PDB file of C-alpha atoms in Angstrom:
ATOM      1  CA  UNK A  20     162.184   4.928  94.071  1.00 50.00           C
ATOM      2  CA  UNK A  21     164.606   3.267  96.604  1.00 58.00           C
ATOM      3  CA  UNK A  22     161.755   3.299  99.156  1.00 69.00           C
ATOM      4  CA  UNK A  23     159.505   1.081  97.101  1.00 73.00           C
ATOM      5  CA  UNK A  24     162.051  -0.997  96.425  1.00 70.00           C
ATOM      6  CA  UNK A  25     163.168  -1.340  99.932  1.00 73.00           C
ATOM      7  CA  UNK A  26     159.614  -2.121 100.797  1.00 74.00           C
ATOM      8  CA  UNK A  27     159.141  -4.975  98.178  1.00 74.00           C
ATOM      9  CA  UNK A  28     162.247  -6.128 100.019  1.00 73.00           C
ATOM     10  CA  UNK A  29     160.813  -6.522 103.114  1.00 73.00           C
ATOM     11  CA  UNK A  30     157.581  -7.634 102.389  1.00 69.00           C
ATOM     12  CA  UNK A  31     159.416 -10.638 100.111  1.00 68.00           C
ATOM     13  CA  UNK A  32     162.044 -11.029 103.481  1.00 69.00           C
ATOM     14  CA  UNK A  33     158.596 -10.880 105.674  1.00 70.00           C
ATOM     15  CA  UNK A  34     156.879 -13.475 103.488  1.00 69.00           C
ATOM     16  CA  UNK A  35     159.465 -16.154 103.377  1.00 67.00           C
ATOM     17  CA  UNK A  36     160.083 -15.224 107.132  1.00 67.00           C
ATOM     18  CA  UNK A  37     156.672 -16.061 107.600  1.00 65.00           C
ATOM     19  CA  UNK A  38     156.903 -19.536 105.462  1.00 63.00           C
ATOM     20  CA  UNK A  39     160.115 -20.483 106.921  1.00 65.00           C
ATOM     21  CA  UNK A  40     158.517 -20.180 110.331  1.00 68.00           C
ATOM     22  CA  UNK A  41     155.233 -22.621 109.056  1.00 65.00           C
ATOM     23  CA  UNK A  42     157.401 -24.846 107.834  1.00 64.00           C
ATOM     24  CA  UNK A  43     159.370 -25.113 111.108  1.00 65.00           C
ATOM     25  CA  UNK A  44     156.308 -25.665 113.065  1.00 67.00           C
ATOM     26  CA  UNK A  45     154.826 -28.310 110.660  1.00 70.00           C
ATOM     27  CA  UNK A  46     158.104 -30.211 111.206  1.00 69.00           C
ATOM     28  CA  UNK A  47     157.747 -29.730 114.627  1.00 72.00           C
ATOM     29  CA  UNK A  48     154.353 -31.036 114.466  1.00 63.00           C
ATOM     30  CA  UNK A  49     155.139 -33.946 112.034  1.00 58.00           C
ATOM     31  CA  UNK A  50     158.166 -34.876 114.416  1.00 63.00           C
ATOM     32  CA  UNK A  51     156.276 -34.907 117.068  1.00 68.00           C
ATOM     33  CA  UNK A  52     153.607 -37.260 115.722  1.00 60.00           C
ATOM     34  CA  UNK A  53     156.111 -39.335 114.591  1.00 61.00           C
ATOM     35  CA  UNK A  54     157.749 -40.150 118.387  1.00 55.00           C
ATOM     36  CA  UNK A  55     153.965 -40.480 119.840  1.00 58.00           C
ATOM     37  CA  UNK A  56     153.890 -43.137 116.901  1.00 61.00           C
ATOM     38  CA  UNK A  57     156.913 -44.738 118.151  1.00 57.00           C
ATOM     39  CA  UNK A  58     156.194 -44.435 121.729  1.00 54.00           C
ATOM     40  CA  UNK A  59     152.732 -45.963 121.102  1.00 51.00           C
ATOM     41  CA  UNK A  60     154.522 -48.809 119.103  1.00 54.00           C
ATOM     42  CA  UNK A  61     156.943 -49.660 121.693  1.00 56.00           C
ATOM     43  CA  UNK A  62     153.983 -49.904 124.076  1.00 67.00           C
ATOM     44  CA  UNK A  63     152.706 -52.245 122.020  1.00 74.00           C
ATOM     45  CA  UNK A  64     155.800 -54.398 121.575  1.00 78.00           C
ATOM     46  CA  UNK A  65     156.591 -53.930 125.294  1.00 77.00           C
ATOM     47  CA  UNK A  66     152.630 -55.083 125.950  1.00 81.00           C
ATOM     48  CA  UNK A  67     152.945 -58.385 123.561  1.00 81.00           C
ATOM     49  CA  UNK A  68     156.921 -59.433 125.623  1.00 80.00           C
ATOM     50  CA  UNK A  69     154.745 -59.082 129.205  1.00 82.00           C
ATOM     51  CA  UNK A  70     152.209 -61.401 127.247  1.00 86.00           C
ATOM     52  CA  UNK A  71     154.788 -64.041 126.522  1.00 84.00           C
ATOM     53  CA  UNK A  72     156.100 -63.805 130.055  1.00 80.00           C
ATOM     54  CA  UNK A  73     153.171 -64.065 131.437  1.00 85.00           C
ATOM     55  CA  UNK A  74     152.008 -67.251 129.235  1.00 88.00           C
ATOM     56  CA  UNK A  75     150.983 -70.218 131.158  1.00 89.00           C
ATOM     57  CA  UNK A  76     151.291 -68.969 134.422  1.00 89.00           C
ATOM     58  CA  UNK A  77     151.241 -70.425 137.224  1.00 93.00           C
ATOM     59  CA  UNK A  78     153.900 -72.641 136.243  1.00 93.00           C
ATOM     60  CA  UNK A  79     156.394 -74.551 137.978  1.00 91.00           C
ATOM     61  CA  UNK A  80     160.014 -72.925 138.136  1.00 90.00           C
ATOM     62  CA  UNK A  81     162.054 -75.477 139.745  1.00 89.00           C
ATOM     63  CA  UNK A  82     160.873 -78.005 142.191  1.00 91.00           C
ATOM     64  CA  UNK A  83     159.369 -76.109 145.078  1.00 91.00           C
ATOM     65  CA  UNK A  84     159.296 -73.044 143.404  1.00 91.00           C
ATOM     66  CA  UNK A  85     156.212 -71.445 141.481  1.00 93.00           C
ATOM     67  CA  UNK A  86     156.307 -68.487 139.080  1.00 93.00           C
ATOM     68  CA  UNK A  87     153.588 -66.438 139.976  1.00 94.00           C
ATOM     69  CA  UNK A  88     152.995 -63.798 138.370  1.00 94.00           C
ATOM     70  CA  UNK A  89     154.811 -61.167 136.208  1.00 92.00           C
ATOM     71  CA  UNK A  90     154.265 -57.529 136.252  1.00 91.00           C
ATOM     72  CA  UNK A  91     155.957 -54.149 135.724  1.00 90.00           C
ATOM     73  CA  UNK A  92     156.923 -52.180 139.036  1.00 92.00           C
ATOM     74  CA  UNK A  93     157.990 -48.962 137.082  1.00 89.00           C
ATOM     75  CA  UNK A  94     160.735 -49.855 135.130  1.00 89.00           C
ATOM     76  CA  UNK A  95     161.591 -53.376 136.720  1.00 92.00           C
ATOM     77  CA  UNK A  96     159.745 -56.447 134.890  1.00 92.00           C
ATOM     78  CA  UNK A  97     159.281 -57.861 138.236  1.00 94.00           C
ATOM     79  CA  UNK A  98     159.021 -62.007 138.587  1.00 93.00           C
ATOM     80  CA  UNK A  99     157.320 -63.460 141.808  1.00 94.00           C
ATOM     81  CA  UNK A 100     158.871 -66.782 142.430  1.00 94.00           C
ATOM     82  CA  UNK A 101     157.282 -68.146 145.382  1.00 94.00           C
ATOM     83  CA  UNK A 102     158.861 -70.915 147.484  1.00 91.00           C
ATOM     84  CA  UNK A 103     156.093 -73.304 148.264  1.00 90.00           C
ATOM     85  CA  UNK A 104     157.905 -74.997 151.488  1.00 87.00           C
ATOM     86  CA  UNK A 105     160.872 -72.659 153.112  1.00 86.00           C
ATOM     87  CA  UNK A 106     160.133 -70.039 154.701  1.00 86.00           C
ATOM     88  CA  UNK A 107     162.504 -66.697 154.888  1.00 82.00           C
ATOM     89  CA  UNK A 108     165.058 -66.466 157.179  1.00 83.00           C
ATOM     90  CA  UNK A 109     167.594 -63.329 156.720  1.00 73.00           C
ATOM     91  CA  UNK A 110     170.142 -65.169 159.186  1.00 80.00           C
ATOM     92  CA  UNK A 111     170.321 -68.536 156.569  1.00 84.00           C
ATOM     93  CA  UNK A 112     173.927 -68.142 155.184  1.00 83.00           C
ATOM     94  CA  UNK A 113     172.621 -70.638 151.907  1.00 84.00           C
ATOM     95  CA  UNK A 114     170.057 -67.972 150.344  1.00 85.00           C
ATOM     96  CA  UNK A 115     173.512 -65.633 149.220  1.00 84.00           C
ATOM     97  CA  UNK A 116     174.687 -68.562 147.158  1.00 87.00           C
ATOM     98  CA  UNK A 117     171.438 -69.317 146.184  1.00 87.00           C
ATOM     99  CA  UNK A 118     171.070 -65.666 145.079  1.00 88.00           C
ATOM    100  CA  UNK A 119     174.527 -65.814 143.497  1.00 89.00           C
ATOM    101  CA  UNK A 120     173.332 -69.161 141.496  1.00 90.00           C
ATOM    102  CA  UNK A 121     170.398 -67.417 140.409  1.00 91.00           C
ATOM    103  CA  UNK A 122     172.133 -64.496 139.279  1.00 90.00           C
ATOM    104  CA  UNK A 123     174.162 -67.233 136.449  1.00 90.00           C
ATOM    105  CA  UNK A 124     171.160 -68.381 135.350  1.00 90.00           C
ATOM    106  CA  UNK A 125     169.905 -65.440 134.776  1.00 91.00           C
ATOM    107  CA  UNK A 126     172.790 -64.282 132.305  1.00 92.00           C
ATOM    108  CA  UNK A 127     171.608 -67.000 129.568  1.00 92.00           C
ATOM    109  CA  UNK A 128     168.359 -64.673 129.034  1.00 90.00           C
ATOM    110  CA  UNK A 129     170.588 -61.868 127.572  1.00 92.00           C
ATOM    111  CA  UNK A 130     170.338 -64.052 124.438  1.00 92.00           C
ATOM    112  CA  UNK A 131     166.861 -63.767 123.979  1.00 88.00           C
ATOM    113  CA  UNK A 132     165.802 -61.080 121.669  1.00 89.00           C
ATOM    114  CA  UNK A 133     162.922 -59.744 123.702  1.00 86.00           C
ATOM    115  CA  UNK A 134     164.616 -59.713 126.860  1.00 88.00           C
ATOM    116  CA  UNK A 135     167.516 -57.385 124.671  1.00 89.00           C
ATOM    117  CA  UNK A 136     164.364 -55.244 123.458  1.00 87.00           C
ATOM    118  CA  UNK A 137     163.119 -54.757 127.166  1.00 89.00           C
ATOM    119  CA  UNK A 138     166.863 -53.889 128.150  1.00 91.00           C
ATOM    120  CA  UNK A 139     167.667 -51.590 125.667  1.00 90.00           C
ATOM    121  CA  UNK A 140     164.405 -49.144 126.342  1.00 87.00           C
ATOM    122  CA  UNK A 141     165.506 -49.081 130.335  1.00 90.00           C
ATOM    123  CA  UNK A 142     163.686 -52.102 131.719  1.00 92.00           C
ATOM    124  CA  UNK A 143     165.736 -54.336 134.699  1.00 94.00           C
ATOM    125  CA  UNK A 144     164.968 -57.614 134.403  1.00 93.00           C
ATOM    126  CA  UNK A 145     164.127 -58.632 138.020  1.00 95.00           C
ATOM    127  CA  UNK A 146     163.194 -62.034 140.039  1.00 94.00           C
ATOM    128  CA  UNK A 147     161.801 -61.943 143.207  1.00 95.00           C
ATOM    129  CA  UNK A 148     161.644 -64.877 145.514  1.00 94.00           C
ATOM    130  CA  UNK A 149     159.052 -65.486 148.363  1.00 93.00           C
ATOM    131  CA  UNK A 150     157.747 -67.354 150.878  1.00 92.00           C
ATOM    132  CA  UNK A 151     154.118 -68.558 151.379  1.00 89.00           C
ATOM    133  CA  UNK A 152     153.587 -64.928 153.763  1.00 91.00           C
ATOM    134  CA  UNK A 153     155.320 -62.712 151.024  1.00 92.00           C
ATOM    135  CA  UNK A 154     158.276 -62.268 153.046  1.00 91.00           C
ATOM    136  CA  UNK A 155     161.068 -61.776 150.570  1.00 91.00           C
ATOM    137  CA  UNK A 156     164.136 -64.230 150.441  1.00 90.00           C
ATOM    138  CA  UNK A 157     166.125 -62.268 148.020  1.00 92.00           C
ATOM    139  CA  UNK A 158     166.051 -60.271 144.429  1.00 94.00           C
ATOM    140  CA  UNK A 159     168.000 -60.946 141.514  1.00 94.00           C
ATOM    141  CA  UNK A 160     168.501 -58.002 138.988  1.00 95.00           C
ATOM    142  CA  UNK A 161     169.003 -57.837 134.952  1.00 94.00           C
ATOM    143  CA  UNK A 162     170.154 -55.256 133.386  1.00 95.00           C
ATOM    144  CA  UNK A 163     171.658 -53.681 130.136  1.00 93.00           C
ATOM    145  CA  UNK A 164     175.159 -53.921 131.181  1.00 94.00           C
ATOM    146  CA  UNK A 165     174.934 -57.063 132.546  1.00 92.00           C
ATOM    147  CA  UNK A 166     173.990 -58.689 128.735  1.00 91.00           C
ATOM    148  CA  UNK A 167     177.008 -56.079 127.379  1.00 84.00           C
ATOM    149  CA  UNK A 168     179.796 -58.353 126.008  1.00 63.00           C
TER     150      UNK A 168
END
């Protein structure tokens, strides 16, 4: 008699081997779903800020300046500011101060909620400034730790 108890043993330990292992791989499954749900959601919400920034444009940024056009470049939420009379010059020792006064006015967007939102999932907040040939003046980053207070 031990041996058909030692078999109804196993085939109980076999079944709720067998159950434990379904219900591991519906969880699996279910998580799974779950983060393509959230990814697909944050692509969404992602989608709808780009909309915003994007809103109106062409538009003015400062006299002489036109923003363009924004766009993701991988994970930089790139803005094109174009400069509608200077031209580039690497050797002009105003654009670093202009690039260091752009940085500080770039700080006040870390209390916007969607720029937070864009930040917190990776994105760097950038702005770009050109000249009429798409020769680059200088860029001015955004990121996470920047807004961190």
């Amino acid at each position: 008699m031990p041996g058909k108890a030692s078999q109804r043993w196993m085939v109980a330990l076999a079944v709720v081997a067998g159950l434990a292992l379904l219900a591991a791989s519906w969880w699996r499954v279910d998580q799974r779903i779950r983060a393509e749900r959230r990814d697909s959601e944050g692509v969404r919400e992602v989608q709808a800020v780009l909309e915003q920034f994007r809103r109106g444009l062409p538009q003015e940024y400062a006299p002489g300046l036109m923003l363009e056009e924004v766009g993701f470049e991988g994970q930089n939420l790139v803005m094109t500011i174009r400069s509608l009379k200077r031209r580039a010059n690497p050797d002009d020792p105003l654009i670093a101060q202009v690039a260091q006064a752009e940085k500080a006015l770039m700080l006040p967007l870390c209390d916007q909620p969607d720029v937070l939102y864009l930040l917190a999932r990776g994105v760097v907040i950038t702005r770009r400034f050109i000249d009429a040939e798409n020769r680059r003046f200088f860029e001015i980053t955004l990121t996470s730790a920047d807004c961190a207070r």
